[in-house]
Short mmCIF file of C-alpha atoms in Angstrom, two decimals:
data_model
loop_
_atom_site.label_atom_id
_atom_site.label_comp_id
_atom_site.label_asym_id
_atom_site.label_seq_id
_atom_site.Cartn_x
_atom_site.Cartn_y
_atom_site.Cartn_z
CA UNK A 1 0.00 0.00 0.00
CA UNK A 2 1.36 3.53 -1.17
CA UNK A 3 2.41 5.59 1.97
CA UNK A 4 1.07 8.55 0.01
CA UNK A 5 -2.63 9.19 -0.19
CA UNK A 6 -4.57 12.33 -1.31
CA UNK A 7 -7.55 14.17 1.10
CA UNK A 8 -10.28 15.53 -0.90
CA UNK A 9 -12.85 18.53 0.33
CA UNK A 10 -16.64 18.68 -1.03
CA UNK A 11 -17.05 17.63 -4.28
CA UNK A 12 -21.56 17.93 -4.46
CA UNK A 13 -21.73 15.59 -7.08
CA UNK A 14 -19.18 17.52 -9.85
CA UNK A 15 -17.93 14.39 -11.32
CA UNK A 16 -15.61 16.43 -14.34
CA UNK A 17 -14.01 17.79 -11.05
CA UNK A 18 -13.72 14.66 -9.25
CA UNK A 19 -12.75 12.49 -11.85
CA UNK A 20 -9.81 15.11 -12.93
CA UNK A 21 -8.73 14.51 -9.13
CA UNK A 22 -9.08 10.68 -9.54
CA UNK A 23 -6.48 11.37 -12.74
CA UNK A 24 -4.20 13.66 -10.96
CA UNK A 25 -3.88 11.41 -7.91
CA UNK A 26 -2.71 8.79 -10.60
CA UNK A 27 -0.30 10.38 -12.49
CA UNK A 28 0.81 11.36 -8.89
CA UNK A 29 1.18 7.36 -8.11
CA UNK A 30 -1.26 7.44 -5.24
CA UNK A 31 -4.13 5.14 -5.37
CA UNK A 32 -6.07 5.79 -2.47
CA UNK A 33 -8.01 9.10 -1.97
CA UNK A 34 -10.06 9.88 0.99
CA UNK A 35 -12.87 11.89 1.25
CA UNK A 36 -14.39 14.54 3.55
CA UNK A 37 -18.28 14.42 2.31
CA UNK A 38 -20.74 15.94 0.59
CA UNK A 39 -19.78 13.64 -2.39
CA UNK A 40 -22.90 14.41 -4.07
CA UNK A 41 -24.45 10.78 -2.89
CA UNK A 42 -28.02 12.18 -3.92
CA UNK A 43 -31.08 11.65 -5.86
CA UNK A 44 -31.01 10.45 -9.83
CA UNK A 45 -28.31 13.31 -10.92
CA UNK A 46 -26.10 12.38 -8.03
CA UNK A 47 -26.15 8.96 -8.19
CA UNK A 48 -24.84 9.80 -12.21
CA UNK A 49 -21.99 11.42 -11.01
CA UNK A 50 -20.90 8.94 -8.31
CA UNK A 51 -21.18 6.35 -11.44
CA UNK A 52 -19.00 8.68 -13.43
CA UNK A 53 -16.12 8.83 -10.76
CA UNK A 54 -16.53 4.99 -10.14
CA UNK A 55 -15.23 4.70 -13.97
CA UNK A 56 -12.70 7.08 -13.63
CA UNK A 57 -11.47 5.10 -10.46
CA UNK A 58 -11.58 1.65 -12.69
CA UNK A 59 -9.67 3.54 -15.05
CA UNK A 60 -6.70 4.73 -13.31
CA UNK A 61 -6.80 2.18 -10.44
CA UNK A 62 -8.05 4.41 -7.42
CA UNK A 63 -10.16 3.98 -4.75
CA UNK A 64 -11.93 6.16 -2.69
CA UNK A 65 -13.08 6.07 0.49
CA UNK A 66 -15.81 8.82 1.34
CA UNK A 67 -16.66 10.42 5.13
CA UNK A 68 -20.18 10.96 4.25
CA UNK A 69 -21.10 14.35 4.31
CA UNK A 70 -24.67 15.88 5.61
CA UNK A 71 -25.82 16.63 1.51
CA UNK A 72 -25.91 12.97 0.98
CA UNK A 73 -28.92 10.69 0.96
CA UNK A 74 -28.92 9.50 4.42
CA UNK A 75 -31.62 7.04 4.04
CA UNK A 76 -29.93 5.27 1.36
CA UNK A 77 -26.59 5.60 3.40
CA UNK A 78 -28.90 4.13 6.80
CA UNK A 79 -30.09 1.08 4.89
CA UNK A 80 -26.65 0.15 3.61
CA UNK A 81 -24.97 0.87 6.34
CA UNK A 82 -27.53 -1.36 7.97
CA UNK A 83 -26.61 -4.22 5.89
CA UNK A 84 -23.15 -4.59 6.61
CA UNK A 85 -22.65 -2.61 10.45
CA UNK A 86 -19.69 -0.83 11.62
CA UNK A 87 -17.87 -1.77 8.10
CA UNK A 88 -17.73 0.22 4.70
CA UNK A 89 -20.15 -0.14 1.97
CA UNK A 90 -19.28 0.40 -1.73
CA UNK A 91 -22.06 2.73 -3.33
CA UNK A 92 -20.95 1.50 -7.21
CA UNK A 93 -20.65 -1.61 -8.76
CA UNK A 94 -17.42 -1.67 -9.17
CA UNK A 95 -16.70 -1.32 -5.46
CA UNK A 96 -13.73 1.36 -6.09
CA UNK A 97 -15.99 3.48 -4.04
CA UNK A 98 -17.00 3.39 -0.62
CA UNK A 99 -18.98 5.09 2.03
CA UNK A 100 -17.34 4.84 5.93
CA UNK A 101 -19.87 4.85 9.22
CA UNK A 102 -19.86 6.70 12.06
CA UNK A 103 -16.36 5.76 14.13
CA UNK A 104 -14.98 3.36 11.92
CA UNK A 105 -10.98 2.89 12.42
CA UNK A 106 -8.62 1.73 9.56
CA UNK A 107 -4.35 1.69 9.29
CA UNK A 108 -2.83 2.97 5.89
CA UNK A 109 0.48 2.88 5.77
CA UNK A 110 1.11 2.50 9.48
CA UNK A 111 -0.90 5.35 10.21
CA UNK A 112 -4.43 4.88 12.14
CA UNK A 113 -6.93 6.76 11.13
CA UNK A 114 -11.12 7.38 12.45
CA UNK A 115 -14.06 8.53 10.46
CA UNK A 116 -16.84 10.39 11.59
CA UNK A 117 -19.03 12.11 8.93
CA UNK A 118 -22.40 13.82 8.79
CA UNK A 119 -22.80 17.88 10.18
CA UNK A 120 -26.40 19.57 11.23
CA UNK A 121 -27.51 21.49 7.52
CA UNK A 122 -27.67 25.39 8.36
CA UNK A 123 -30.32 25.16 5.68
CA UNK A 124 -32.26 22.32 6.73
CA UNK A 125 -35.42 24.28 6.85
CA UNK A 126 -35.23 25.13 2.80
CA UNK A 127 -34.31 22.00 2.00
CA UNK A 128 -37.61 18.92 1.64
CA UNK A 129 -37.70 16.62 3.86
CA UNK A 130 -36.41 12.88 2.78
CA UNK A 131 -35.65 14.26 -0.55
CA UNK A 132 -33.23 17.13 -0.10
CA UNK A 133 -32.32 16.95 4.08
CA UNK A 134 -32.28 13.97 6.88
CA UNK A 135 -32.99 14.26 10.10
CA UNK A 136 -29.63 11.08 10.45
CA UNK A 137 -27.32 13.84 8.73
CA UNK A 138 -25.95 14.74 12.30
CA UNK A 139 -23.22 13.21 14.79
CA UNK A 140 -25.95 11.86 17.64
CA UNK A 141 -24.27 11.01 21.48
CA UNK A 142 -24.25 7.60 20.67
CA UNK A 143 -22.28 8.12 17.67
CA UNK A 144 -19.76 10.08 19.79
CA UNK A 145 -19.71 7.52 22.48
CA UNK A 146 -19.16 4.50 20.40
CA UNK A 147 -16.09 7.03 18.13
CA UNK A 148 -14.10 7.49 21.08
CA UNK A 149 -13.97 3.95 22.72
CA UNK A 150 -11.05 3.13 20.70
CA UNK A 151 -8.99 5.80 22.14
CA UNK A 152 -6.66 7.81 20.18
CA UNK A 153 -5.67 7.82 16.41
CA UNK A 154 -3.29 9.85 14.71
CA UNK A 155 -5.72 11.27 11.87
CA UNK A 156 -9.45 11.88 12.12
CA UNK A 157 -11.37 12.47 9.27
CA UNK A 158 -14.10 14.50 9.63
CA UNK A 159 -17.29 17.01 7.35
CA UNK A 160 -18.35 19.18 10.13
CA UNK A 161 -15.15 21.30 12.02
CA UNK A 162 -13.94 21.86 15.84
CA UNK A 163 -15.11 25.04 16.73
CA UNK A 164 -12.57 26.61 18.89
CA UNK A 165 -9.64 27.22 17.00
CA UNK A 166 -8.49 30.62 15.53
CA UNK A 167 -9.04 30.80 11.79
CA UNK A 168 -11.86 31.49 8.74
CA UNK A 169 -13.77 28.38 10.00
CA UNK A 170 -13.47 30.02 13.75
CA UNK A 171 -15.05 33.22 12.10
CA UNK A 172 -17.97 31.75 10.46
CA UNK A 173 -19.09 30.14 13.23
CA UNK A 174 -18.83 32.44 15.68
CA UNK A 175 -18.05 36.09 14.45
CA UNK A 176 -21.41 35.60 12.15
CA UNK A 177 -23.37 33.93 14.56
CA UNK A 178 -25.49 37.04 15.10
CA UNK A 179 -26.56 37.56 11.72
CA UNK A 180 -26.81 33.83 10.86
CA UNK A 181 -29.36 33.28 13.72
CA UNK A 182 -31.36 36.29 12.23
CA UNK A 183 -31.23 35.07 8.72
CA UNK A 184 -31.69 31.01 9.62
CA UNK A 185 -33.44 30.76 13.05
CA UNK A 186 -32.39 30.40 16.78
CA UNK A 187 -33.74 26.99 16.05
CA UNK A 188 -31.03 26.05 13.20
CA UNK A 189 -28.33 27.64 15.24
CA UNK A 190 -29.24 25.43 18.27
CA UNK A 191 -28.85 22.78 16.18
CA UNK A 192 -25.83 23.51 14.36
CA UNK A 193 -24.04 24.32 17.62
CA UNK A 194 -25.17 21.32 19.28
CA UNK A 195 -23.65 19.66 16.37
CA UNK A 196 -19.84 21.13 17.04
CA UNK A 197 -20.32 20.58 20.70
CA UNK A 198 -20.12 16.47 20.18
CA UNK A 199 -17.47 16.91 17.79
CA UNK A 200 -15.17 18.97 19.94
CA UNK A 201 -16.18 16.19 22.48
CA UNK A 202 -15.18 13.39 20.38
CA UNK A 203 -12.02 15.50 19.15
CA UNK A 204 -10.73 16.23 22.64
CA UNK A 205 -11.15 12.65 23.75
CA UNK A 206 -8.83 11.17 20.40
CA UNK A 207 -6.79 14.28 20.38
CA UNK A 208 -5.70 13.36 17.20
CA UNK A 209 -2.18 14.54 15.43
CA UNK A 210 -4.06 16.00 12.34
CA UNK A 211 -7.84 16.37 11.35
CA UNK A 212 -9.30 17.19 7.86
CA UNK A 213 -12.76 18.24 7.23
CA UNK A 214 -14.75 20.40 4.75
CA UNK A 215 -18.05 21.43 4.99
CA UNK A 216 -17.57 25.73 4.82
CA UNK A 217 -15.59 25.27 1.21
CA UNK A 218 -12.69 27.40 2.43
CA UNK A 219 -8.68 26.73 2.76
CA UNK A 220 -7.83 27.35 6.46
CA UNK A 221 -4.43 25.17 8.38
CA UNK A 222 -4.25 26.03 12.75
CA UNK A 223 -1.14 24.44 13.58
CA UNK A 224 -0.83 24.40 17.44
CA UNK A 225 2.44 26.21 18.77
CA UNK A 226 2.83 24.05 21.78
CA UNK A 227 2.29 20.46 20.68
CA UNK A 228 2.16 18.45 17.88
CA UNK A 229 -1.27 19.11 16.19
CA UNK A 230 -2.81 20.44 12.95
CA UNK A 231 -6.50 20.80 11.80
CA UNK A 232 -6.45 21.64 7.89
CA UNK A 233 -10.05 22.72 6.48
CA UNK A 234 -10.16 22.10 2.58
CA UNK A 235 -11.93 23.62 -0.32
CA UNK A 236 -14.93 22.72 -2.67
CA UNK A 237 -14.52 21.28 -5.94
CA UNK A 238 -12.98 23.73 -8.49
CA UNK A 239 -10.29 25.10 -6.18
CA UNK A 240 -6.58 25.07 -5.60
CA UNK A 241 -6.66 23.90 -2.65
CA UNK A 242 -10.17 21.44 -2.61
CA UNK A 243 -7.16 18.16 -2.72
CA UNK A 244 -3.94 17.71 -0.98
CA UNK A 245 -1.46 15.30 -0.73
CA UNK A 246 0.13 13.88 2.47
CA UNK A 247 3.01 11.83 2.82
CA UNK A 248 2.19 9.21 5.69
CA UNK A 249 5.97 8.60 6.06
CA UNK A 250 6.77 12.44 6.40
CA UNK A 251 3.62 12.81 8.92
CA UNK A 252 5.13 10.18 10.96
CA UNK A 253 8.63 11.02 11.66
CA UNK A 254 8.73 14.99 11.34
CA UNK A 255 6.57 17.34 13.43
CA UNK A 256 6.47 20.02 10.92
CA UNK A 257 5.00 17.62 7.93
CA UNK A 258 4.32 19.35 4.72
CA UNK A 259 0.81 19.12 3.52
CA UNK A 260 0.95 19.90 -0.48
CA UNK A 261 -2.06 20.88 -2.89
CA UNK A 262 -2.58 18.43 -5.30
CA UNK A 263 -2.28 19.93 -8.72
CA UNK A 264 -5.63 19.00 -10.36
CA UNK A 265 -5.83 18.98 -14.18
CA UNK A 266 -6.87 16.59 -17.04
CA UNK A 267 -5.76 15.07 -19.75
#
């Protein structure tokens, strides 16, 4: 197994996009690409593009394996899950791509890693019910409870973000909060917030050594000054920095580990 792997952020079902990634990633040498969510695992156009990227995987001999994100059909995702527990399920034929539950732990390359997808929607309430938003989009207690029983890993993988930690993310979250609970609702807030709260919970319990996640489409890297810790939000399809690349050997033996973009382009 390559000790190289590339980290993907939101993708919502752009399969030119993703499948230029899948092609990059190749030509890079990497074969495994991991996922942060909102993969665009919804209704008859969605399900298109996941078929798309499936080819594009067969093609170039990639796999991905996807943190579900909360824009993805969570029934669908319930029932599969359901069939298979606490394991992945492939969502194509093909099997080159594959949907991780709640707390499931893998090793790549040495490295152990945790997955724990799904985030409250901000826009639940102008979205339709079982066809657009579900109510099993969000991290419950039990999911947090069962994530940290393992005890630590070195990477998490995450959609929603910590919400304490200087940056962009930090902003939206808390310097709008005032004019987001105007425009969507105390009721959304509450439920957004409630949201970060388990996932700081789960985050201080694994204290991880890095942590990826998506979910606000922006670039932003907190690198703790005092111990050895980074949390690295990544962009939405169509930007420079929506893919990187980590080196699972460099991660493991230097403390200041360089996380690259991943130059996206197709043939």
């Amino acid at each position: 197994m390559s000790n190289r792997i590339v980290v993907s952020g939101d993708w919502h079902g752009a399969s030119a996009w993703g499948s230029a990634v899948i092609q990059s990633a190749a030509r890079e040498g990497i074969k495994t690409i991991y996922h942060v969510g909102d993969f665009g695992f919804m209704g008859r156009s969605g399900i298109w593009a996941v078929n798309e990227m499936a080819k594009a995987c067969e093609e170039h001999d990639v796999r991905i394996e996807v943190t579900p994100g909360n824009h993805e059909d969570w029934a669908k995702l319930d029932e599969l899950f359901a069939t298979d527990p606490g394991n992945p399920v492939p969502i194509t034929e093909n099997g080159r791509i594959r949907m991780l539950p709640r707390g499931y732990r893998w090793e790549h390359a040495g490295t152990s890693f945790m997955s724990l997808g799904g985030a409250p929607s901000i826009d639940r309430d102008m979205r339709v019910p079982y066809v657009e938003w579900w109510p099993t989009e969000a991290i419950t207690y039990g999911d947090a409870t069962r994530a940290v029983e393992g005890g630590p890993v070195d990477i998490m993988i995450t959609h929603d973000a910590p919400t304490y930690f200087p940056g962009r993310v930090y902003d939206i979250i808390h310097k709008d909060a005032a004019s987001s609970m105007a425009f969507w609702g105390v009721d959304v807030m509450e439920y957004c917030l409630e949201g970060h709260k388990l996932l700081n919970a789960v985050y201080e319990a694994i204290f991880p050594r890095l942590l990826f996640h998506g979910h606000y489409h922006v670039w932003d890297h907190w690198k703790a000054t005092d111990m050895d810790c980074q949390i690295v939000a990544l962009e939405m399809e169509g930007k420079k920095r929506n893919s990187v690349i980590l080196d699972l050997d460099e991660f493991k033996d230097n403390l200041n580990y360089t996380i690259k973009p991943l130059g996206v382009y197709a043939e």
